[in-house]
PDB file of C-alpha atoms in Angstrom:
ATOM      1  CA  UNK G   1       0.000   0.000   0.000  1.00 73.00           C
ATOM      2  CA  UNK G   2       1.449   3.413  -1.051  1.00 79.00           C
ATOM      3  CA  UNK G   3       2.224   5.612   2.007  1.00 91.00           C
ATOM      4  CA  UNK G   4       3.617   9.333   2.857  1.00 95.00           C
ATOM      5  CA  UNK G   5       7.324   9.162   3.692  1.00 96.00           C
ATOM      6  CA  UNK G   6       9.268  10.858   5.769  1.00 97.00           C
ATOM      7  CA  UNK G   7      13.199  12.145   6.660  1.00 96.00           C
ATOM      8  CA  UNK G   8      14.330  11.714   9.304  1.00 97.00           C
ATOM      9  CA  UNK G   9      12.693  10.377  11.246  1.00 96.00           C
ATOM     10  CA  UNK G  10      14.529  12.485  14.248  1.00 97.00           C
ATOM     11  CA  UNK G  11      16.585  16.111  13.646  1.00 97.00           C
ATOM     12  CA  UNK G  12      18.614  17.753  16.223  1.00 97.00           C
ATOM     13  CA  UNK G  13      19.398  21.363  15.540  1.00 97.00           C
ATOM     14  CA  UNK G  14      20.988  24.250  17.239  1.00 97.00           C
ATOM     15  CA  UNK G  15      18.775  27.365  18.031  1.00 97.00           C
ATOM     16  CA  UNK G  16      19.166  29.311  15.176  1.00 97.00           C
ATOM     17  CA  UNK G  17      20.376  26.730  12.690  1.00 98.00           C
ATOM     18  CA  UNK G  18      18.235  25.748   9.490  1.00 97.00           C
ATOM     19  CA  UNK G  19      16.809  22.317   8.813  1.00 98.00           C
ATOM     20  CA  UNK G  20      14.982  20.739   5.756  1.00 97.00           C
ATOM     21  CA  UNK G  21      12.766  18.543   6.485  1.00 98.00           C
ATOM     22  CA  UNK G  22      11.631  15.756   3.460  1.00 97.00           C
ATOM     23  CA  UNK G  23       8.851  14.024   2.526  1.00 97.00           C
ATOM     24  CA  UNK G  24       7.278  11.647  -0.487  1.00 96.00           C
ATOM     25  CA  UNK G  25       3.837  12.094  -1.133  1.00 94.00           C
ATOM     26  CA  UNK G  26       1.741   9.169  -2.125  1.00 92.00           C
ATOM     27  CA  UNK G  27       2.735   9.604  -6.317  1.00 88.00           C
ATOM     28  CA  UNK G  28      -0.536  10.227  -7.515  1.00 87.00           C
ATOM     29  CA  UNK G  29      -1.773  12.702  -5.071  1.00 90.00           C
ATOM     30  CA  UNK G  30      -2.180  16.169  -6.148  1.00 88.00           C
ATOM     31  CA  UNK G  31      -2.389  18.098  -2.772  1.00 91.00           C
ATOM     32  CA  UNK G  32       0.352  18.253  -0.366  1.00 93.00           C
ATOM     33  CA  UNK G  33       0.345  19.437   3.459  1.00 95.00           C
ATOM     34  CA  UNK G  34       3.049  20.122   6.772  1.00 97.00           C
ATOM     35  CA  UNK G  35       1.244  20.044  10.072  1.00 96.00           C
ATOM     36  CA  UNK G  36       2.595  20.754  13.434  1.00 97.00           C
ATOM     37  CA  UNK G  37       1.987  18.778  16.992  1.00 95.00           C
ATOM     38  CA  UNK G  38       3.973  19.825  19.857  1.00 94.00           C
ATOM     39  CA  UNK G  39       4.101  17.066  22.245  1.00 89.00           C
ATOM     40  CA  UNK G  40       0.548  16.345  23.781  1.00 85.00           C
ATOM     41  CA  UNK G  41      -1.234  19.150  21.544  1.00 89.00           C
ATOM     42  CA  UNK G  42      -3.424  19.146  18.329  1.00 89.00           C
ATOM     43  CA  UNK G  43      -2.708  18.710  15.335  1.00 93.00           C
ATOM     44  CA  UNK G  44      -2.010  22.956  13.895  1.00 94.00           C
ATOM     45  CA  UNK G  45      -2.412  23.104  10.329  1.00 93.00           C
ATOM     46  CA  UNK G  46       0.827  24.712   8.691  1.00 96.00           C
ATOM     47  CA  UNK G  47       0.472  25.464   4.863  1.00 95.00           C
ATOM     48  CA  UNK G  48      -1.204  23.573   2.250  1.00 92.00           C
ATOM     49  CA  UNK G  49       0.438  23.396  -1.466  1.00 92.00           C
ATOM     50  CA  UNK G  50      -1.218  22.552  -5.058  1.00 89.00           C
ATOM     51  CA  UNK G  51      -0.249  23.124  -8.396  1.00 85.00           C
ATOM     52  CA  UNK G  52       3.551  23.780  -7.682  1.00 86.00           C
ATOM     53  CA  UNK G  53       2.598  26.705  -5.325  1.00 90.00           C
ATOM     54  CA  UNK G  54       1.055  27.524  -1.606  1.00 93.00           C
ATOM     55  CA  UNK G  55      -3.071  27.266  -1.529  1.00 90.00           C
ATOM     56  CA  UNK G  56      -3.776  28.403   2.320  1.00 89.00           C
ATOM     57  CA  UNK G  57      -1.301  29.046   4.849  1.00 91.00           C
ATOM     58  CA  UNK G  58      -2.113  29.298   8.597  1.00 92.00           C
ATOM     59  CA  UNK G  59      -0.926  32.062  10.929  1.00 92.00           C
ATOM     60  CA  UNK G  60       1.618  29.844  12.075  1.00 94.00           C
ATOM     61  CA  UNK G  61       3.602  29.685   8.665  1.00 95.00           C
ATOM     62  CA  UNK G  62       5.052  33.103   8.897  1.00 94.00           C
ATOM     63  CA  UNK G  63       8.461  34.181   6.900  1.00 94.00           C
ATOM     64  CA  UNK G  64      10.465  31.992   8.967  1.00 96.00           C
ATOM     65  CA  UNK G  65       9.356  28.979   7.123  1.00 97.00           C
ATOM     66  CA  UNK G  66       8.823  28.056   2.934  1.00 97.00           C
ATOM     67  CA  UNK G  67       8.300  24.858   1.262  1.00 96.00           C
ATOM     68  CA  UNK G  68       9.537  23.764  -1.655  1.00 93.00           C
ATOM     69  CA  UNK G  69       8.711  20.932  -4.432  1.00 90.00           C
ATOM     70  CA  UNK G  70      12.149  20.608  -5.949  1.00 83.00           C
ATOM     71  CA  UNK G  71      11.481  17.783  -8.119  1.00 84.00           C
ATOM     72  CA  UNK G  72       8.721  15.527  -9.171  1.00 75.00           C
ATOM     73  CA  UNK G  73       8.508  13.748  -5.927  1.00 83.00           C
ATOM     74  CA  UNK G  74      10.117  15.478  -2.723  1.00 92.00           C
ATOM     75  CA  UNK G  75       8.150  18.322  -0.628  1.00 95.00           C
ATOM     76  CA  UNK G  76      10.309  20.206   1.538  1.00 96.00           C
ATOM     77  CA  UNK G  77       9.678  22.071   4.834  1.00 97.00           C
ATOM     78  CA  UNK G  78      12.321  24.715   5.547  1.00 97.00           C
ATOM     79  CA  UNK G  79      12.819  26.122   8.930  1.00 98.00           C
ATOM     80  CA  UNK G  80      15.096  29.120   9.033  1.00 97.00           C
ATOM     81  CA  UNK G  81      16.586  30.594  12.329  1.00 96.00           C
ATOM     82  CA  UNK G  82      15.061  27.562  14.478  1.00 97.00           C
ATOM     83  CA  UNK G  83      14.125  28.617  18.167  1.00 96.00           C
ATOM     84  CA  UNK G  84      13.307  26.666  21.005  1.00 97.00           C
ATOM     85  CA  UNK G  85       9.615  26.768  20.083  1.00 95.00           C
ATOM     86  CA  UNK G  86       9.903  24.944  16.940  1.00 97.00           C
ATOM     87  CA  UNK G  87      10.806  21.856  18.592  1.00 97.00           C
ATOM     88  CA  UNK G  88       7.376  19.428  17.486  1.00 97.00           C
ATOM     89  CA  UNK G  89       6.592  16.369  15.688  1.00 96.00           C
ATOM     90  CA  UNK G  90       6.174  17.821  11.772  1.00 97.00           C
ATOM     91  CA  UNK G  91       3.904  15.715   9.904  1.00 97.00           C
ATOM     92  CA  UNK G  92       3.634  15.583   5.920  1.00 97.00           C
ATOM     93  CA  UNK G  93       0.258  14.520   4.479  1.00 95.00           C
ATOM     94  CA  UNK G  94      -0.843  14.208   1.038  1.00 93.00           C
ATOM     95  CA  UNK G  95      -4.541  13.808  -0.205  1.00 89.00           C
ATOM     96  CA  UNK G  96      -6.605  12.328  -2.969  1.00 81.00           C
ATOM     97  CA  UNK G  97     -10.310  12.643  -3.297  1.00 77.00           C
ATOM     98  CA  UNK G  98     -10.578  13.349  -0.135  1.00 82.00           C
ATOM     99  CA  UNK G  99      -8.984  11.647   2.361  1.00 88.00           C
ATOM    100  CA  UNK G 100      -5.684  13.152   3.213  1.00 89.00           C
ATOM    101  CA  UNK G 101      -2.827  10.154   4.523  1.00 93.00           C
ATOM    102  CA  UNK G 102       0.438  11.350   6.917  1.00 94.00           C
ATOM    103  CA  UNK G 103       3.575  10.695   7.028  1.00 96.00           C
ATOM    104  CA  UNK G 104       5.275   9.167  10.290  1.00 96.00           C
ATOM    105  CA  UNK G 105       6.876  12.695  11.372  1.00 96.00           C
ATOM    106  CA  UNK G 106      10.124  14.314  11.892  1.00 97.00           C
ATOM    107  CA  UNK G 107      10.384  14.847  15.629  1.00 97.00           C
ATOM    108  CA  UNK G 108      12.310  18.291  15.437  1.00 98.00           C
ATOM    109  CA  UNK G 109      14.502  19.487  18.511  1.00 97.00           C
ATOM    110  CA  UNK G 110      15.978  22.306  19.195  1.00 97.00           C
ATOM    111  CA  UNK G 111      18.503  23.186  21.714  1.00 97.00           C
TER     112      UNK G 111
ATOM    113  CA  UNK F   1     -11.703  30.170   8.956  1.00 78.00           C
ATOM    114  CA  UNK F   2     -13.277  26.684  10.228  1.00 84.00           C
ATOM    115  CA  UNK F   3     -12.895  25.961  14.120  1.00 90.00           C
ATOM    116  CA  UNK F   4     -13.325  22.120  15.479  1.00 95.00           C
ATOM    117  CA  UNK F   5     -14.632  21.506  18.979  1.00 96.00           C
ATOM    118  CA  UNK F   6     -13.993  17.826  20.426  1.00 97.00           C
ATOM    119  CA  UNK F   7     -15.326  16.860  23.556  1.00 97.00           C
ATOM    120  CA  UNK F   8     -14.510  14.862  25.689  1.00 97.00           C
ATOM    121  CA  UNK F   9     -10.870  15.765  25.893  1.00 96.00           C
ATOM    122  CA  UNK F  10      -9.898  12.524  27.802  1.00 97.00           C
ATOM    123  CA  UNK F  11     -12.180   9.305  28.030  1.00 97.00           C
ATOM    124  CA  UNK F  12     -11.927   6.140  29.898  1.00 98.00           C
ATOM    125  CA  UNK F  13     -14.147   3.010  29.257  1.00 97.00           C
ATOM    126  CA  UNK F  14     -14.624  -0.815  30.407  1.00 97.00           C
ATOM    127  CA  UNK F  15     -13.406  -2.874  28.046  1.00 97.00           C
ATOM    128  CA  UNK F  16     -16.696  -3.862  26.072  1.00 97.00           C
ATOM    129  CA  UNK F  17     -18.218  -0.606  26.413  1.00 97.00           C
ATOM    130  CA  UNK F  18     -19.160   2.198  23.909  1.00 98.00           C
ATOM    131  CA  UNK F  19     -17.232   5.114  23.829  1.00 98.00           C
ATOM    132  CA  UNK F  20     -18.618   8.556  22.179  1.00 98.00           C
ATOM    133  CA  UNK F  21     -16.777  11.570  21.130  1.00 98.00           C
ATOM    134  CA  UNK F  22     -18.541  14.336  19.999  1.00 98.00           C
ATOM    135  CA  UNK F  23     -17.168  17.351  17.581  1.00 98.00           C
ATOM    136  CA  UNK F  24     -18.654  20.871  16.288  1.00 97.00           C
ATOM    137  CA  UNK F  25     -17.446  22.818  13.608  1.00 95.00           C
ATOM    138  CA  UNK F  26     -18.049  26.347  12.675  1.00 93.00           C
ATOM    139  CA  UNK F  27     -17.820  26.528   9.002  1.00 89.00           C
ATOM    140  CA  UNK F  28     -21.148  25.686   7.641  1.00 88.00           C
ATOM    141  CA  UNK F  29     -19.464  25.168   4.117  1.00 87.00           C
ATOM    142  CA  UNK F  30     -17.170  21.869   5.642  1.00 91.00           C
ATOM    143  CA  UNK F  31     -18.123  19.180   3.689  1.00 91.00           C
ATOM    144  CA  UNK F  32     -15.909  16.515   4.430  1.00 92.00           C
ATOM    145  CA  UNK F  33     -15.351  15.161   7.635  1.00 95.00           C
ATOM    146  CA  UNK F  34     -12.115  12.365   8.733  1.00 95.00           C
ATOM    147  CA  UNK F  35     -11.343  10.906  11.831  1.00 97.00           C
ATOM    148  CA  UNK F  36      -8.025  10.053  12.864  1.00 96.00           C
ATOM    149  CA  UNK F  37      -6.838   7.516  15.330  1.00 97.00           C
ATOM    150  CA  UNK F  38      -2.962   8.660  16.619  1.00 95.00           C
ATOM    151  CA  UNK F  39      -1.280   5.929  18.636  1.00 94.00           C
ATOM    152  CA  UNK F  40       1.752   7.355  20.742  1.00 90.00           C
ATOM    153  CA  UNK F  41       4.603   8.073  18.700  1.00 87.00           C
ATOM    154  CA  UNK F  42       2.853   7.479  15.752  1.00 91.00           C
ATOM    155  CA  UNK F  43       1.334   9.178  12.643  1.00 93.00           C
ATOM    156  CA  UNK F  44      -2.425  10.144  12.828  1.00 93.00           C
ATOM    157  CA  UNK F  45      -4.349   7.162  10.889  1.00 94.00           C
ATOM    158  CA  UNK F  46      -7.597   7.507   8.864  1.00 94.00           C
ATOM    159  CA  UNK F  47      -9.700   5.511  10.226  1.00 96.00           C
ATOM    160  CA  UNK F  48     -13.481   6.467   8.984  1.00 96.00           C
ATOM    161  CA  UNK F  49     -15.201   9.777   6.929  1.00 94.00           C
ATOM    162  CA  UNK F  50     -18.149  11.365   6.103  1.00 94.00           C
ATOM    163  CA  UNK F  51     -19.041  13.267   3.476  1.00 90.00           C
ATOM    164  CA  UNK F  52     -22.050  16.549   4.356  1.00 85.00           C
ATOM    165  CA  UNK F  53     -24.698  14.280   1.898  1.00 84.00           C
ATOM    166  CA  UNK F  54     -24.925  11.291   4.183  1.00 83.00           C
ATOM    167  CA  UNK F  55     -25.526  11.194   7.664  1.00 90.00           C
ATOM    168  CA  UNK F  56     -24.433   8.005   9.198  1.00 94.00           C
ATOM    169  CA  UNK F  57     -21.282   5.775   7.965  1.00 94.00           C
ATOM    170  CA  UNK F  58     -20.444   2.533   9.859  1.00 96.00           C
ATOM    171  CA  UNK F  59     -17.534   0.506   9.499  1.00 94.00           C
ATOM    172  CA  UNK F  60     -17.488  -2.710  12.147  1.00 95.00           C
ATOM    173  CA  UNK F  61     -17.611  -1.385  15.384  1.00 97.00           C
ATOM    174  CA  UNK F  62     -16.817   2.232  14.474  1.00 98.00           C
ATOM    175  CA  UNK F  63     -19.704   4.550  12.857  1.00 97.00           C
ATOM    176  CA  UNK F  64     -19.799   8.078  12.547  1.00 98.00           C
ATOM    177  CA  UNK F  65     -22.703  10.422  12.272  1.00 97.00           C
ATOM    178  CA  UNK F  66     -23.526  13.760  11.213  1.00 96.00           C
ATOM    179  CA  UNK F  67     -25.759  16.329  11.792  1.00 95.00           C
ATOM    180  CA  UNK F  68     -25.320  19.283   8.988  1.00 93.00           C
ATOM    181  CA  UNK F  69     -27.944  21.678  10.676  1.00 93.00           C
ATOM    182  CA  UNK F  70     -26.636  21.833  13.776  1.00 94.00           C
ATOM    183  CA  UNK F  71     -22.177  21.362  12.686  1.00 95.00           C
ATOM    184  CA  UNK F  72     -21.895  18.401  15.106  1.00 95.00           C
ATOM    185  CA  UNK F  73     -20.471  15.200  14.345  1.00 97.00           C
ATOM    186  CA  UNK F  74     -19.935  12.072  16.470  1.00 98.00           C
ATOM    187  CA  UNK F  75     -17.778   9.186  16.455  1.00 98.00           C
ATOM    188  CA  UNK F  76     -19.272   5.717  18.281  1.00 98.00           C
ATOM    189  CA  UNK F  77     -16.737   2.587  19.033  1.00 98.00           C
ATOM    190  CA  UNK F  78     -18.795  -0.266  20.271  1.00 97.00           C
ATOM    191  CA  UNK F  79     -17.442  -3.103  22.036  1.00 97.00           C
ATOM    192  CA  UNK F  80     -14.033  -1.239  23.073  1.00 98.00           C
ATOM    193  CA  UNK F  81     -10.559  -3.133  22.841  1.00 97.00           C
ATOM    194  CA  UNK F  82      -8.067  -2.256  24.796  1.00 96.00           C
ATOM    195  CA  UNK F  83      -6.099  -1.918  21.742  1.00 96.00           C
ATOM    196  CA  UNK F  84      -8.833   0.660  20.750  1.00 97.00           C
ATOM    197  CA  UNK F  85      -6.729   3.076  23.619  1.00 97.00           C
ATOM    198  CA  UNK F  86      -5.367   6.201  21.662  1.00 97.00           C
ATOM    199  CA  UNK F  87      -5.593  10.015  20.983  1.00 96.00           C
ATOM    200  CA  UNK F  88      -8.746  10.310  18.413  1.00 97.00           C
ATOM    201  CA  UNK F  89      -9.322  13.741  16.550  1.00 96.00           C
ATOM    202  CA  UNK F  90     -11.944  14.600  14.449  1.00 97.00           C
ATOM    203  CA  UNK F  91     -11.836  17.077  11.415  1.00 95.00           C
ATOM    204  CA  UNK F  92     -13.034  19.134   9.054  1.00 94.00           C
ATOM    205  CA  UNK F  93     -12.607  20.463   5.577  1.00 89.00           C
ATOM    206  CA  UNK F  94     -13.712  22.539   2.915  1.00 78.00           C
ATOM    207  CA  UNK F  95     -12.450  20.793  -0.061  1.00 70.00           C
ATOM    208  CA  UNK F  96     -12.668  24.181  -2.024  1.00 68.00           C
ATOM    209  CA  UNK F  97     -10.123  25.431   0.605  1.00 63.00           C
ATOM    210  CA  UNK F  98      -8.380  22.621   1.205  1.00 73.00           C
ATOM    211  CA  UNK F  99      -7.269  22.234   4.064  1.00 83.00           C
ATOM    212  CA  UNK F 100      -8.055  19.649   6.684  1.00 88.00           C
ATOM    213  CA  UNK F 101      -8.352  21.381  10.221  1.00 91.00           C
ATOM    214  CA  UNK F 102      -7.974  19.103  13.463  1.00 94.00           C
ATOM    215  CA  UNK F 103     -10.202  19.209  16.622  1.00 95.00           C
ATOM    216  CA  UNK F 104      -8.140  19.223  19.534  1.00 95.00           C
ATOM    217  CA  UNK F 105      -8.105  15.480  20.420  1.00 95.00           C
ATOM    218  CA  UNK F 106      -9.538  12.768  23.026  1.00 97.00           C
ATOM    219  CA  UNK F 107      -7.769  10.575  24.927  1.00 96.00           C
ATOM    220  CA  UNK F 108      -9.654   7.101  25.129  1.00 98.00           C
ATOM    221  CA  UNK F 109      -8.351   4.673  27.537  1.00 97.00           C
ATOM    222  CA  UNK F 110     -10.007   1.220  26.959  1.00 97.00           C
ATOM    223  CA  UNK F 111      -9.671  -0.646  31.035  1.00 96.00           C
ATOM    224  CA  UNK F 112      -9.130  -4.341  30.318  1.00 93.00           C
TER     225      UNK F 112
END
């Protein structure tokens, strides 16, 4: 069965540092997500991307991040200037018509 | 933009019971409505929808109904598993917007 990928699975980073975070979307899904969960919370809806280009964005996803399809199968969170409070479990999804699957998460910390 | 309600936030059951979790949403244009089971650790897991033209889907022991008029929507496990114990959220989307928003979760604990 095709699933969302993620890597890693686990990312480390310095306050301050960037990270990329990766994903594979299921290859014949059309509509690509990043959510957020910090430990024990809700799931917070990040940015939502179709068509090679963001389609809603949450108040959340302000300059400090972007997302990126480079090629015809990776989708890319970027977090620049990391702080403390973007340590969380970052989820991928990717959605047909309509259900939307995840990914397993990057568990981001920052120190 | 949409807003999802879940209540209860934790719930604890006999194995064998029913459980019931309850969810309202704001946007009156939501027309699509998953529910995710998220075991610790682990990725949040469809595990039944409902689309705004029917009002009751039922899959084994789980079922979900909804009620357009008033934005609520319920999710019913009967005969509870311990292996049922996780963090369920309900959602909601406008597939014109497209975006799925989360309700804020429920704990179930299934007692053996």
């Amino acid at each position: 069965e095709p699933e969302v990928t993620q890597t890693p699975s686990h990312q480390v980073t310095q306050m301050g540092q960037e990270v990329i975070l990766r994903c594979v979307p299921i290859s014949n899904h059309l509509y690509f997500y990043w959510y957020r969960q910090i430990l024990g919370q809700k799931v917070e809806f990040l940015v939502s991307f179709y068509n090679n280009e963001i389609s809603e964005k949450s108040e959340i996803f302000d300059d400090q991040f972007s997302v990126e399809r480079p090629d015809g199968s990776n989708f890319t969170l970027k977090i620049r200037s990391t702080k403390l409070e973007d340590s969380a479990m970052y989820f991928c999804a990717s959605r047909g018509s309509p259900e939307a699957f995840f990914g397993q998460g990057t568990r981001l910390t920052v120190v | 933009g949409e807003n999802v309600e879940q209540h209860p936030s934790t719930l604890s059951v006999q194995e064998g019971d029913s459980a019931v979790i309850k969810c309202t949403y704001s946007d009156s244009a939501s027309n699509y409505f998953p529910w995710y089971k998220q075991e610790l650790g682990k990725r949040p897991q469809l595990i039944i929808d409902i689309r705004s033209n029917v009002g009751e889907k039922k899959d084994q022991r789980i079922a979900v109904t909804l009620n357009k008029t008033a934005k609520h929507f319920s999710l019913h496990i009967t005969e509870t598993q311990p292996e049922d114990s996780a963090v369920y959220f309900c959602a909601a989307m406008e597939t014109r917007y497209d975006k799925v928003i989360f309700g804020p979760g429920t704990s179930l604990s299934v007692i053996p």
